[in-house]
Short mmCIF file of C-alpha atoms and ligand atoms in Angstrom, two decimals:
data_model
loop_
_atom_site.label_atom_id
_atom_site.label_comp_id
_atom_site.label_asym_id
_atom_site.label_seq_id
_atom_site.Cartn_x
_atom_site.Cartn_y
_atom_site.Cartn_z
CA UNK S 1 -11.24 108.50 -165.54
CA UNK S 2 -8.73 105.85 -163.62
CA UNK S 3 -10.96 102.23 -163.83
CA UNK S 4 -10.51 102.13 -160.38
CA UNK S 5 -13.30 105.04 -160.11
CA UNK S 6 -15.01 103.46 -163.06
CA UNK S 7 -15.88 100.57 -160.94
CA UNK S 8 -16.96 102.53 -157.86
CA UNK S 9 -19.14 104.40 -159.44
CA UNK S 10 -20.57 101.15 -161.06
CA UNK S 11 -21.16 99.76 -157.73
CA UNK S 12 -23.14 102.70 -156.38
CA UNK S 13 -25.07 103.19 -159.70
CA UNK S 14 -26.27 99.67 -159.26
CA UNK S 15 -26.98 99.90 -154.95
CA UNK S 16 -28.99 102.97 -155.97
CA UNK S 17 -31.06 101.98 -159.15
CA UNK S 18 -32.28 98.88 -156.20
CA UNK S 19 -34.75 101.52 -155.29
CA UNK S 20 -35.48 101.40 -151.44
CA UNK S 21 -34.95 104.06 -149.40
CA UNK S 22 -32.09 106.33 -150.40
CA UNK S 23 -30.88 108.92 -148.62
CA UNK S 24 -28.85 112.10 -149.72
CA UNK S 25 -26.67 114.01 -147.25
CA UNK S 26 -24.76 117.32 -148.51
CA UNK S 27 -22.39 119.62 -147.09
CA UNK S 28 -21.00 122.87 -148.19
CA UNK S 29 -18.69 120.87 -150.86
CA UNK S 30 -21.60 120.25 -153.72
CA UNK S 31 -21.83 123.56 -153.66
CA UNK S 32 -18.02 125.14 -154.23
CA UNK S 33 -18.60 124.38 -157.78
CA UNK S 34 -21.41 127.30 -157.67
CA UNK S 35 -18.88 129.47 -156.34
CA UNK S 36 -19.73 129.34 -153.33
CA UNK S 37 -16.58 128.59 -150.63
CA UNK S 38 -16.43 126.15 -148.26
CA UNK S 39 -15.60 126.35 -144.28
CA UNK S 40 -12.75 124.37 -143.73
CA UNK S 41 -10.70 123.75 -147.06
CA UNK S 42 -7.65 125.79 -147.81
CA UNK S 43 -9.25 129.55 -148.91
CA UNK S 44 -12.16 128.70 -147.06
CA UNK S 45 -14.53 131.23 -145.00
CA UNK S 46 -12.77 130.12 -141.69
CA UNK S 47 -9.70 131.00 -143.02
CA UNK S 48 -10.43 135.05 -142.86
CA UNK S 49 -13.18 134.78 -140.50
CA UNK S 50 -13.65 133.55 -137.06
CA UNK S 51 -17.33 131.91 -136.28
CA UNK S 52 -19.42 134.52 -134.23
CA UNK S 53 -21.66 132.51 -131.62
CA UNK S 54 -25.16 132.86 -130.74
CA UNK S 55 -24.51 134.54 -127.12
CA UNK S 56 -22.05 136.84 -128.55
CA UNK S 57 -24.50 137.35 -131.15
CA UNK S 58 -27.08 138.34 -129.05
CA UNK S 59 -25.32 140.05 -126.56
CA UNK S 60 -22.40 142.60 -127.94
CA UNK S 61 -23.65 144.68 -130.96
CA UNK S 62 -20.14 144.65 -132.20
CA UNK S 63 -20.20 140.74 -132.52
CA UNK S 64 -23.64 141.08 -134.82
CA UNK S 65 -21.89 143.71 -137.14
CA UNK S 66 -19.00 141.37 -137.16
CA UNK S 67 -21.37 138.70 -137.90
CA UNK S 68 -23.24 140.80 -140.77
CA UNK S 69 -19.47 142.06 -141.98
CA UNK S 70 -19.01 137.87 -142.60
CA UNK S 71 -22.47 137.42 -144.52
CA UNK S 72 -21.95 140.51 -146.90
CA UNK S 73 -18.74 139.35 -147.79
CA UNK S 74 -20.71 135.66 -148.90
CA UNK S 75 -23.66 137.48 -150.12
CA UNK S 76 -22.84 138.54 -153.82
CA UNK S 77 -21.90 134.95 -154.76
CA UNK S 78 -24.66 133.74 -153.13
CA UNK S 79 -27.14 135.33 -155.01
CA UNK S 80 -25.59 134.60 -158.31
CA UNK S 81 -25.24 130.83 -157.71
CA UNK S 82 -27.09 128.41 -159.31
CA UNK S 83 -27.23 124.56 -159.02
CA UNK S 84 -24.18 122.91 -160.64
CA UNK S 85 -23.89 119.28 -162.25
CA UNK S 86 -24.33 117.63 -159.04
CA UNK S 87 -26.86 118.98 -157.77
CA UNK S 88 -28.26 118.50 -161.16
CA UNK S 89 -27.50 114.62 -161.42
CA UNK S 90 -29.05 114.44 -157.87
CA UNK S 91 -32.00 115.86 -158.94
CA UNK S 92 -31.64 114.03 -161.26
CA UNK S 93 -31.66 110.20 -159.54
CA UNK S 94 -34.86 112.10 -157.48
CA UNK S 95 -36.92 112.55 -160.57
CA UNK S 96 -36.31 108.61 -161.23
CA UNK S 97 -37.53 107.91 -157.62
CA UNK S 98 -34.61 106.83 -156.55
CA UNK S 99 -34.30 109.34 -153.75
CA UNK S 100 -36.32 109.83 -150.17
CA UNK S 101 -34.69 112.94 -149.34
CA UNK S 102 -31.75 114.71 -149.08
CA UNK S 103 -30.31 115.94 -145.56
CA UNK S 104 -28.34 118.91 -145.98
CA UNK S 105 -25.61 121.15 -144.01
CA UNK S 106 -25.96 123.67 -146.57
CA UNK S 107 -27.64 126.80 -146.26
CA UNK S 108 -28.06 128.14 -149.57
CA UNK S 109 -31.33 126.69 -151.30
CA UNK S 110 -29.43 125.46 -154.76
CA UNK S 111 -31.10 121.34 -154.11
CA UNK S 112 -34.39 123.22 -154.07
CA UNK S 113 -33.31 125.42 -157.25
CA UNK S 114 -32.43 122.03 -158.80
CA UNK S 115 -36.04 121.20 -158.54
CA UNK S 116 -36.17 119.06 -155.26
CA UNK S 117 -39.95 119.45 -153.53
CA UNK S 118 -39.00 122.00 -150.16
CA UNK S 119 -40.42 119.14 -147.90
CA UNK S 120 -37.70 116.69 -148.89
CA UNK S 121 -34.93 118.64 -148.54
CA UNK S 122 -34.12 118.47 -144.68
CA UNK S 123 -32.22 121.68 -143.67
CA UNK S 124 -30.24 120.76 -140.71
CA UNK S 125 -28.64 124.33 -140.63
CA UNK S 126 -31.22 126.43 -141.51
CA UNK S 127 -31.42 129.03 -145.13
CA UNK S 128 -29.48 132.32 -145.33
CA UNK S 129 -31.62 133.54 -148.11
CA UNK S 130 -33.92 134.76 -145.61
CA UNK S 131 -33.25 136.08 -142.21
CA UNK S 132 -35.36 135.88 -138.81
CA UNK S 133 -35.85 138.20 -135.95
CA UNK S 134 -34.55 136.97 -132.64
CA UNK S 135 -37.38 138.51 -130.93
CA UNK S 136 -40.65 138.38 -132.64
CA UNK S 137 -39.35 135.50 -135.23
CA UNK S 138 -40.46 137.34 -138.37
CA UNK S 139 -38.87 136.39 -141.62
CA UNK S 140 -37.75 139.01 -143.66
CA UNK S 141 -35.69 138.54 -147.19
CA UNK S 142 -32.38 138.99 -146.88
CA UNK S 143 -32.15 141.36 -149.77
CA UNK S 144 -34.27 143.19 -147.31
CA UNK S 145 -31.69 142.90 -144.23
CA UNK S 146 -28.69 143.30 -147.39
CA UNK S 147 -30.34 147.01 -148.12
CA UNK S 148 -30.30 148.07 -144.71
CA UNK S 149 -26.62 147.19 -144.37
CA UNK S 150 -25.57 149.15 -147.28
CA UNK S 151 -27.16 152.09 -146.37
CA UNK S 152 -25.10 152.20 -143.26
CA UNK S 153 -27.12 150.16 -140.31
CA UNK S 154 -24.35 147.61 -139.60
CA UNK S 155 -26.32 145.20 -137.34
CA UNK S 156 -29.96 145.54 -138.38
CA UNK S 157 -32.79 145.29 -135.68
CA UNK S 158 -36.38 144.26 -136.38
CA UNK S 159 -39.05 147.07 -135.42
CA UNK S 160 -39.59 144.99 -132.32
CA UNK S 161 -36.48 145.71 -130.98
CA UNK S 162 -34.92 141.91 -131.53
CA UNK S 163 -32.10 141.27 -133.46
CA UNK S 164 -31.68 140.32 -137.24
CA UNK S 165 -30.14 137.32 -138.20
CA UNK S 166 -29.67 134.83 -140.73
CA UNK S 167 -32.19 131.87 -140.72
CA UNK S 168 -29.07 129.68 -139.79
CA UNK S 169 -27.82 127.99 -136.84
CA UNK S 170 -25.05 129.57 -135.57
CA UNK S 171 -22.67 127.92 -133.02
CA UNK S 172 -23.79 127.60 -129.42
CA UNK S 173 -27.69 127.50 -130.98
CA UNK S 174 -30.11 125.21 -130.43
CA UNK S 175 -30.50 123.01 -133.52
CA UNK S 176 -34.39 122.77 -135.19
CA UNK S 177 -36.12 119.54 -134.10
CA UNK S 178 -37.91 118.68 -136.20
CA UNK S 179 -35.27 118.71 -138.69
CA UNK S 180 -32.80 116.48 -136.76
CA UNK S 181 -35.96 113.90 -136.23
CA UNK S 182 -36.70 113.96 -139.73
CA UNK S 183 -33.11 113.51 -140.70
CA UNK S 184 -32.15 111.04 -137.68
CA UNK S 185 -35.32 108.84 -139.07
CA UNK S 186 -34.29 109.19 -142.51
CA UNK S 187 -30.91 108.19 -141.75
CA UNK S 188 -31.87 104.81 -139.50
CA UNK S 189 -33.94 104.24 -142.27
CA UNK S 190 -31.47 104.01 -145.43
CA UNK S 191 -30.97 101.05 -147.56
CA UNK S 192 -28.42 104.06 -149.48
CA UNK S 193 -26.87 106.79 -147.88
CA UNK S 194 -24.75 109.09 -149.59
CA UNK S 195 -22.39 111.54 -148.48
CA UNK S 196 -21.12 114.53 -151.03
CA UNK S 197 -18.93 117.15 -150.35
CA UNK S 198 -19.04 117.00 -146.00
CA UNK S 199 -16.21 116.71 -143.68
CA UNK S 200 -18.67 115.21 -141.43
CA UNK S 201 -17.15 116.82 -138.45
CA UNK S 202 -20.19 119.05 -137.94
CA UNK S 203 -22.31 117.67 -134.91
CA UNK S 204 -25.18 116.59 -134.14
CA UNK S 205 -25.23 116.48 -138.87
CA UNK S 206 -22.45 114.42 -138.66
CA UNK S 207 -23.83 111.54 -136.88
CA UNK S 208 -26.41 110.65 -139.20
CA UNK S 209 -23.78 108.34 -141.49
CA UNK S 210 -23.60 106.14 -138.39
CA UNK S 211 -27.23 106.26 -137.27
CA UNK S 212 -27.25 104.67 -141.32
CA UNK S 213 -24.41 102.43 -140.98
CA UNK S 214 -25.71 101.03 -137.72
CA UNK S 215 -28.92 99.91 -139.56
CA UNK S 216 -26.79 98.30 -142.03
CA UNK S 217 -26.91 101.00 -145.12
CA UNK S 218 -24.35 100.62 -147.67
CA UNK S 219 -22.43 103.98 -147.25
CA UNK S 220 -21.31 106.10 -150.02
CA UNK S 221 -18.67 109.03 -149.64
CA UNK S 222 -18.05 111.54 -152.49
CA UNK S 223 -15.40 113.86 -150.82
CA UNK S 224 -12.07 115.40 -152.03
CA UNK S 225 -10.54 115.11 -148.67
CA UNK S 226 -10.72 112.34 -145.79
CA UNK S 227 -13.97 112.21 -143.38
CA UNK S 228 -13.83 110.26 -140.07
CA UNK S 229 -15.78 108.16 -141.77
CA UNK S 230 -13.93 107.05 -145.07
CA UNK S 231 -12.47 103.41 -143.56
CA UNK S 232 -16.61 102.52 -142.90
CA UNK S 233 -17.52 103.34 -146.25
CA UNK S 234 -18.55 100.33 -148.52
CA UNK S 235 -17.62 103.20 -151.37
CA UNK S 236 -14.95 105.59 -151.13
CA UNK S 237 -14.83 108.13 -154.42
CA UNK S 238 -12.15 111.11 -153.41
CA UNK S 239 -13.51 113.58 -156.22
CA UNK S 240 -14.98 115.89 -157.58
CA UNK S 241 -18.84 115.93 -156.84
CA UNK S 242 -19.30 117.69 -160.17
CA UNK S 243 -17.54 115.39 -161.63
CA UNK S 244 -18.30 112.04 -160.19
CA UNK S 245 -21.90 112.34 -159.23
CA UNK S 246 -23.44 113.12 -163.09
CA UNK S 247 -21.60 109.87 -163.96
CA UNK S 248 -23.31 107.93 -161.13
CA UNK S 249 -27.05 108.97 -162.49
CA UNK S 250 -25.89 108.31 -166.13
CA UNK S 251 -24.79 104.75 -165.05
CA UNK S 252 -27.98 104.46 -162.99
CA UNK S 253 -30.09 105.96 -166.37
CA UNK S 254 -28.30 103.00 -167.99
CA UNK S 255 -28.98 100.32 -165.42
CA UNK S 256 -32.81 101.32 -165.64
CA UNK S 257 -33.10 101.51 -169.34
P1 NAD H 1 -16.85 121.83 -144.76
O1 NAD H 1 -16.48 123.17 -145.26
O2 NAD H 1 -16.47 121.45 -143.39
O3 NAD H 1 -16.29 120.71 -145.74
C1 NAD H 1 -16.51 120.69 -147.10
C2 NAD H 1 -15.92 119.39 -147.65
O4 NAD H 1 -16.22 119.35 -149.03
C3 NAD H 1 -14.39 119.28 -147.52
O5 NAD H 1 -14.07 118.01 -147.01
C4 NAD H 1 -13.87 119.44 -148.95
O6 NAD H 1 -12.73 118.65 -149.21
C5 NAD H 1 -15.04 118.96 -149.75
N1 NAD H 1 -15.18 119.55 -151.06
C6 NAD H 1 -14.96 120.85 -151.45
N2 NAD H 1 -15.25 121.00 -152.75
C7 NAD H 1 -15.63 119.77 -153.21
C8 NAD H 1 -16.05 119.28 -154.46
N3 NAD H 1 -16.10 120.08 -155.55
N4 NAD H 1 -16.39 117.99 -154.57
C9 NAD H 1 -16.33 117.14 -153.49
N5 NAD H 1 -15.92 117.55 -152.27
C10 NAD H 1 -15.60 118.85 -152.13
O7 NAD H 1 -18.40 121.71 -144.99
P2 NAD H 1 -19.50 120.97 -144.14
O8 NAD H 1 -19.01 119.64 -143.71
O9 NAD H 1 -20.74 121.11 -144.90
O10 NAD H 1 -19.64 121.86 -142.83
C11 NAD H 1 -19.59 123.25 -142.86
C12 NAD H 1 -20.78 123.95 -142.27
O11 NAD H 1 -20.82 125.19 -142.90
C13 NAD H 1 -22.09 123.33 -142.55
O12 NAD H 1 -22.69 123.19 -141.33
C14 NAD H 1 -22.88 124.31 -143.40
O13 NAD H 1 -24.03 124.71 -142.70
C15 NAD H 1 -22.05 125.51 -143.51
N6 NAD H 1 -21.73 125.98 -144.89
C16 NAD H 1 -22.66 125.93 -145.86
C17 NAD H 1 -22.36 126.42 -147.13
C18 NAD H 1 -23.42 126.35 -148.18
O14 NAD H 1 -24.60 126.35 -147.87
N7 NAD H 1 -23.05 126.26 -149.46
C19 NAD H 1 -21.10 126.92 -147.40
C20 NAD H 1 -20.16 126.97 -146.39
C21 NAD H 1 -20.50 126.48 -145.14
#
């Protein structure tokens, strides 16, 4: 590792192992090393799909099996992914109570799998491992919705007559409240805030860095590729999250020893 990385991670090991309150905030890059693809890198899901939005959704029964047609395609490696090593080493700084929460884009569940308490993982997008009736608003697995696809029902309706979709906010939807208050408090709040794996060009998720920065929180990005925030970070690591973010808690395990 170049000493030029070295020494960033040195300088967020010791801003974190402070204590005060540090904030998290993930996007769909901690989790490619799962298996599971991002949007917007080369490969990524927008490269063979187009987004479906929520009034096609829910009015043209050809844009829902369009929409289903995209989550099948995701759903095989999403059920066989597990938390990788930065999740992990998250977890990890959050079992040292080092962490307040983490604010993710993500919809896939792996911070909880890494042993993160529900309530402190904010979901800003929602979680496709269950899905939601646009009518009534039951929640039904969706293994359940995944069963009903296979045996032929392409766009799966609830017995009320509403639509099935993925617990996930799909563009054009209204985003949950509560979760952007949480988060949007959370992030005025941070002494730390730490970006990993986010082009931060997701809105309203993306303004949280500068709701942080505004307050005066030292600002940490872990990204492979540039963010319209990288020239107001205090720390800038372009890497691997797998890589980088197990050497941050092992220099913060050190620092506390
Ligand atoms: P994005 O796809 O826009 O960007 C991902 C970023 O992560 C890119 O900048 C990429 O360079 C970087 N990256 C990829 N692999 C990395 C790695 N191993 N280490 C460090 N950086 C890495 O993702 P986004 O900003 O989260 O926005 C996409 C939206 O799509 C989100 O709103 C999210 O809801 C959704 N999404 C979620 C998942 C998931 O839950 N795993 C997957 C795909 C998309």
């Amino acid at each position: 590792m170049e000493n030029n990385i070295k020494e960033k991670i040195l300088r967020v090991a010791r801003e974190i192992s402070k204590g005060g309150n540090n904030v998290v905030f993930t996007g769909a890059g901690i989790s490619t090393e799962s298996g599971i693809p991002d949007f917007r890198s080369k490969g990524g899901i927008w490269d063979k799909y187009r987004p479906v939005y929520f009034d096609e959704f829910m009015s043209s029964k050809a844009a829902r099996t369009e929409y289903w047609k995209m989550k099948e395609e995701l759903y095989p490696d999403l059920i066989k992914a597990k938390p990788n090593p930065a999740h992990m080493a998250v977890a990890g700084l959050h079992k040292m109570g080092l962490i307040e929460a983490i604010i993710t884009q993500n919809i896939d569940g792996l911070h909880q799998d890494s042993g993160i308490p529900s309530e402190q993982v904010i979901e800003l997008h929602g979680n496709t491992r269950r899905a939601r009736c646009t009518g009534c608003q039951k929640i039904i697995s969706l293994d359940e919705v995944h069963r009903r696809i296979e045996q032929g029902d392409s766009a799966p309706e609830c017995e009320c007559g509403g639509y099935l979709k993925s617990d996930t906010i799909s563009f054009g939807q209204a985003m949950p409240v509560d979760e952007v208050e949480k988060a949007t408090a959370l992030s005025r709040n941070a002494d730390v805030f730490m970006v990993i794996g986010s082009t931060l060009l997701v809105h309203p998720a993306a303004e949280m860095p500068a709701y942080a920065t505004k307050n005066g929180a030292f600002l940490v990005i872990v990204n492979l590729s540039e963010t319209p925030y990288d020239d107001a970070t205090d720390v800038l690591i372009q890497g691997k999250a797998g890589q980088i973010l197990p050497e941050i808690t092992r220099e913060v395990r050190r620092l506390k020893c």
